[in-house]
Amino acid sequence: MAIPATQMRPGMIIKFKDELHLVFSVEHRTPGNLRAFIQAKLRNVRTGGMFVERFRSPDPIERVIVDEIKMEYLYNDGDDYYFMDQQTFEQTNLKRETLGDAVEYLTPNLLISVSIHDGEPVGIELPTSVEMTVVQTEPGIKSATASSVTKPAKTETGLVVQVPPFINEGEKIRVDTAEGAYMSRA
């Protein structure tokens, strides 16, 4: 299904140069007295490579329709990550290359949406925030209040997040999946 470049939106999956790409961001630019163009940040679904591409406004973009299936993350075995369909209880495994940086936010029993194209899983959509347990950080400071001072904290998945000084080991925190930033205590 072809759409004009001006109708591209973040989160869409498009076919560009015979490969599937996830649209990360779209920006409409009009530089001075030159022609307007659309600048899009794309991620190759197969390789995970990110790049910026320019399109003229009337350029036809081939939009790919994918099926979204709610699945629960179970566990990983090396570079294989296993998910279970909530309706049929079938298990699916995805490779680390397909998931990319999303593996740092996968905690057991996390519900996510898996994008399926032609019967093959092509990516996942994480919730906006996830709860994680802090496994390693410097000791907390008593009577510390929220300020601009932060310290690194390692979570159960290996993700390192900058947290306020009052957070201690063993505490659950809420992490923003878009930026990988501390939001609050859980």
CSV table of C-alpha atoms in Angstrom, one decimal:
chain,number,residue,atom,x,y,z
A,1,MET,CA,0.0,0.0,0.0
A,2,ALA,CA,1.7,3.2,-1.2
A,3,ILE,CA,1.3,6.5,0.8
A,4,PRO,CA,2.9,9.9,0.2
A,5,ALA,CA,5.9,10.6,2.3
A,6,THR,CA,4.0,13.3,4.2
A,7,GLN,CA,1.8,10.6,5.8
A,8,MET,CA,4.7,8.7,7.3
A,9,ARG,CA,4.4,8.4,11.1
A,10,PRO,CA,6.7,7.1,13.9
A,11,GLY,CA,6.1,3.4,14.6
A,12,MET,CA,5.1,2.5,11.0
A,13,ILE,CA,6.9,-0.2,9.2
A,14,ILE,CA,7.7,0.6,5.6
A,15,LYS,CA,9.5,-1.1,2.7
A,16,PHE,CA,12.5,0.9,1.6
A,17,LYS,CA,15.1,-0.5,-0.9
A,18,ASP,CA,13.4,-3.9,-0.7
A,19,GLU,CA,13.9,-4.2,3.1
A,20,LEU,CA,11.6,-3.6,6.1
A,21,HIS,CA,12.3,-0.5,8.2
A,22,LEU,CA,10.7,0.9,11.3
A,23,VAL,CA,10.1,4.6,11.2
A,24,PHE,CA,11.6,6.1,14.4
A,25,SER,CA,11.0,9.8,13.8
A,26,VAL,CA,9.7,12.0,11.0
A,27,GLU,CA,10.4,15.7,10.5
A,28,HIS,CA,9.0,18.0,7.8
A,29,ARG,CA,11.7,20.5,6.7
A,30,THR,CA,11.4,23.6,4.6
A,31,PRO,CA,14.9,25.1,4.2
A,32,GLY,CA,14.6,28.8,3.1
A,33,ASN,CA,13.5,29.1,-0.5
A,34,LEU,CA,14.3,25.4,-1.4
A,35,ARG,CA,11.8,22.7,-1.8
A,36,ALA,CA,10.3,21.1,1.3
A,37,PHE,CA,11.3,17.5,2.2
A,38,ILE,CA,10.6,14.9,4.8
A,39,GLN,CA,13.5,13.7,6.9
A,40,ALA,CA,12.9,10.3,8.6
A,41,LYS,CA,15.0,8.3,11.0
A,42,LEU,CA,14.7,4.6,10.0
A,43,ARG,CA,15.8,1.3,11.6
A,44,ASN,CA,16.4,-1.7,9.4
A,45,VAL,CA,14.3,-4.5,10.9
A,46,ARG,CA,16.6,-7.3,9.8
A,47,THR,CA,20.0,-5.7,10.7
A,48,GLY,CA,19.0,-3.2,13.4
A,49,GLY,CA,21.0,-0.4,11.7
A,50,MET,CA,19.7,3.1,12.1
A,51,PHE,CA,20.1,5.8,9.5
A,52,VAL,CA,18.5,9.1,8.3
A,53,GLU,CA,16.8,9.3,4.9
A,54,ARG,CA,15.3,12.3,3.0
A,55,PHE,CA,12.2,12.0,0.9
A,56,ARG,CA,10.5,14.5,-1.4
A,57,SER,CA,6.9,15.3,-0.2
A,58,PRO,CA,5.1,13.5,-3.1
A,59,ASP,CA,7.5,10.4,-3.0
A,60,PRO,CA,5.4,7.2,-2.7
A,61,ILE,CA,6.3,5.2,0.4
A,62,GLU,CA,5.3,1.5,0.6
A,63,ARG,CA,3.6,1.0,4.0
A,64,VAL,CA,3.7,-2.6,5.3
A,65,ILE,CA,0.8,-3.8,7.5
A,66,VAL,CA,1.9,-6.0,10.4
A,67,ASP,CA,0.0,-8.0,12.9
A,68,GLU,CA,0.4,-7.1,16.5
A,69,ILE,CA,0.2,-10.0,19.0
A,70,LYS,CA,0.2,-9.6,22.8
A,71,MET,CA,2.9,-11.9,24.2
A,72,GLU,CA,4.5,-12.4,27.6
A,73,TYR,CA,8.3,-12.5,27.9
A,74,LEU,CA,9.4,-15.8,29.6
A,75,TYR,CA,13.2,-16.2,29.6
A,76,ASN,CA,16.4,-16.0,27.5
A,77,ASP,CA,18.9,-18.7,26.6
A,78,GLY,CA,22.0,-17.1,25.2
A,79,ASP,CA,20.9,-14.9,22.2
A,80,ASP,CA,17.4,-16.6,22.0
A,81,TYR,CA,14.6,-14.8,23.8
A,82,TYR,CA,11.3,-16.8,24.4
A,83,PHE,CA,7.8,-15.3,24.4
A,84,MET,CA,4.4,-16.9,24.9
A,85,ASP,CA,1.2,-15.9,23.0
A,86,GLN,CA,-1.5,-14.9,25.6
A,87,GLN,CA,-4.3,-16.5,23.5
A,88,THR,CA,-2.9,-19.8,22.2
A,89,PHE,CA,0.0,-20.3,24.7
A,90,GLU,CA,2.4,-21.0,21.8
A,91,GLN,CA,6.0,-20.1,22.4
A,92,THR,CA,8.0,-18.0,20.0
A,93,ASN,CA,11.7,-17.3,20.1
A,94,LEU,CA,13.4,-14.1,18.8
A,95,LYS,CA,17.1,-13.5,18.2
A,96,ARG,CA,19.0,-10.7,19.9
A,97,GLU,CA,19.6,-9.1,16.5
A,98,THR,CA,15.9,-8.8,16.0
A,99,LEU,CA,15.3,-7.2,19.4
A,100,GLY,CA,18.2,-4.9,19.5
A,101,ASP,CA,18.4,-2.6,22.6
A,102,ALA,CA,15.0,-3.8,23.8
A,103,VAL,CA,16.6,-6.8,25.5
A,104,GLU,CA,17.8,-4.4,28.3
A,105,TYR,CA,14.2,-3.8,29.3
A,106,LEU,CA,12.9,-7.4,29.2
A,107,THR,CA,12.0,-8.7,32.7
A,108,PRO,CA,10.2,-12.0,33.2
A,109,ASN,CA,6.4,-11.9,32.8
A,110,LEU,CA,6.5,-8.5,31.0
A,111,LEU,CA,3.6,-8.1,28.5
A,112,ILE,CA,4.6,-6.7,25.1
A,113,SER,CA,3.3,-6.5,21.5
A,114,VAL,CA,5.2,-8.6,18.9
A,115,SER,CA,5.0,-7.4,15.3
A,116,ILE,CA,4.4,-10.2,12.8
A,117,HIS,CA,4.9,-9.9,9.0
A,118,ASP,CA,4.4,-12.8,6.7
A,119,GLY,CA,4.4,-15.2,9.7
A,120,GLU,CA,7.8,-14.0,10.9
A,121,PRO,CA,8.3,-11.9,14.0
A,122,VAL,CA,10.0,-8.6,12.9
A,123,GLY,CA,10.2,-6.7,16.2
A,124,ILE,CA,8.5,-5.8,19.5
A,125,GLU,CA,6.9,-2.8,21.0
A,126,LEU,CA,7.8,-2.2,24.7
A,127,PRO,CA,5.4,-0.6,27.2
A,128,THR,CA,6.3,3.1,27.9
A,129,SER,CA,7.8,2.1,31.3
A,130,VAL,CA,9.0,-1.0,33.0
A,131,GLU,CA,9.7,-1.9,36.7
A,132,MET,CA,13.2,-3.1,37.4
A,133,THR,CA,15.1,-4.1,40.6
A,134,VAL,CA,18.4,-2.3,41.4
A,135,VAL,CA,21.1,-4.9,42.0
A,136,GLN,CA,24.1,-2.7,42.3
A,137,THR,CA,24.6,0.9,43.4
A,138,GLU,CA,26.5,3.0,45.9
A,139,PRO,CA,24.9,3.1,49.4
A,140,GLY,CA,22.0,5.6,49.7
A,141,ILE,CA,22.4,8.8,51.6
A,142,LYS,CA,20.0,9.4,54.5
A,143,SER,CA,17.9,12.5,54.3
A,144,ALA,CA,18.8,12.9,50.6
A,145,THR,CA,16.0,14.7,48.6
A,146,ALA,CA,15.5,14.7,44.9
A,147,SER,CA,18.0,17.0,43.3
A,148,SER,CA,20.1,17.2,40.2
A,149,VAL,CA,22.7,14.9,41.8
A,150,THR,CA,22.5,11.3,40.4
A,151,LYS,CA,24.5,8.1,40.7
A,152,PRO,CA,24.7,5.0,38.4
A,153,ALA,CA,22.6,2.0,39.3
A,154,LYS,CA,22.8,-1.4,37.6
A,155,THR,CA,19.4,-3.2,37.2
A,156,GLU,CA,18.6,-6.9,37.0
A,157,THR,CA,19.0,-7.0,33.2
A,158,GLY,CA,22.4,-5.2,33.2
A,159,LEU,CA,21.0,-1.8,32.2
A,160,VAL,CA,22.7,1.0,34.0
A,161,VAL,CA,20.4,3.9,34.9
A,162,GLN,CA,21.2,7.3,36.6
A,163,VAL,CA,19.2,7.4,39.8
A,164,PRO,CA,18.8,9.9,42.7
A,165,PRO,CA,21.1,9.3,45.7
A,166,PHE,CA,18.3,8.0,47.9
A,167,ILE,CA,17.8,4.8,45.8
A,168,ASN,CA,19.4,1.6,47.4
A,169,GLU,CA,20.1,-1.9,46.2
A,170,GLY,CA,17.1,-4.2,46.1
A,171,GLU,CA,14.6,-1.3,45.5
A,172,LYS,CA,12.2,-1.4,42.5
A,173,ILE,CA,12.4,1.5,40.2
A,174,ARG,CA,10.3,2.6,37.1
A,175,VAL,CA,12.4,3.1,34.0
A,176,ASP,CA,11.3,5.0,30.8
A,177,THR,CA,11.9,2.6,27.8
A,178,ALA,CA,12.1,5.4,25.2
A,179,GLU,CA,15.1,7.1,26.9
A,180,GLY,CA,16.4,4.5,29.4
A,181,ALA,CA,15.9,7.1,32.2
A,182,TYR,CA,14.8,6.8,35.8
A,183,MET,CA,11.2,7.9,36.3
A,184,SER,CA,10.3,7.0,40.0
A,185,ARG,CA,10.2,4.4,42.6
A,186,ALA,CA,7.9,1.5,41.8
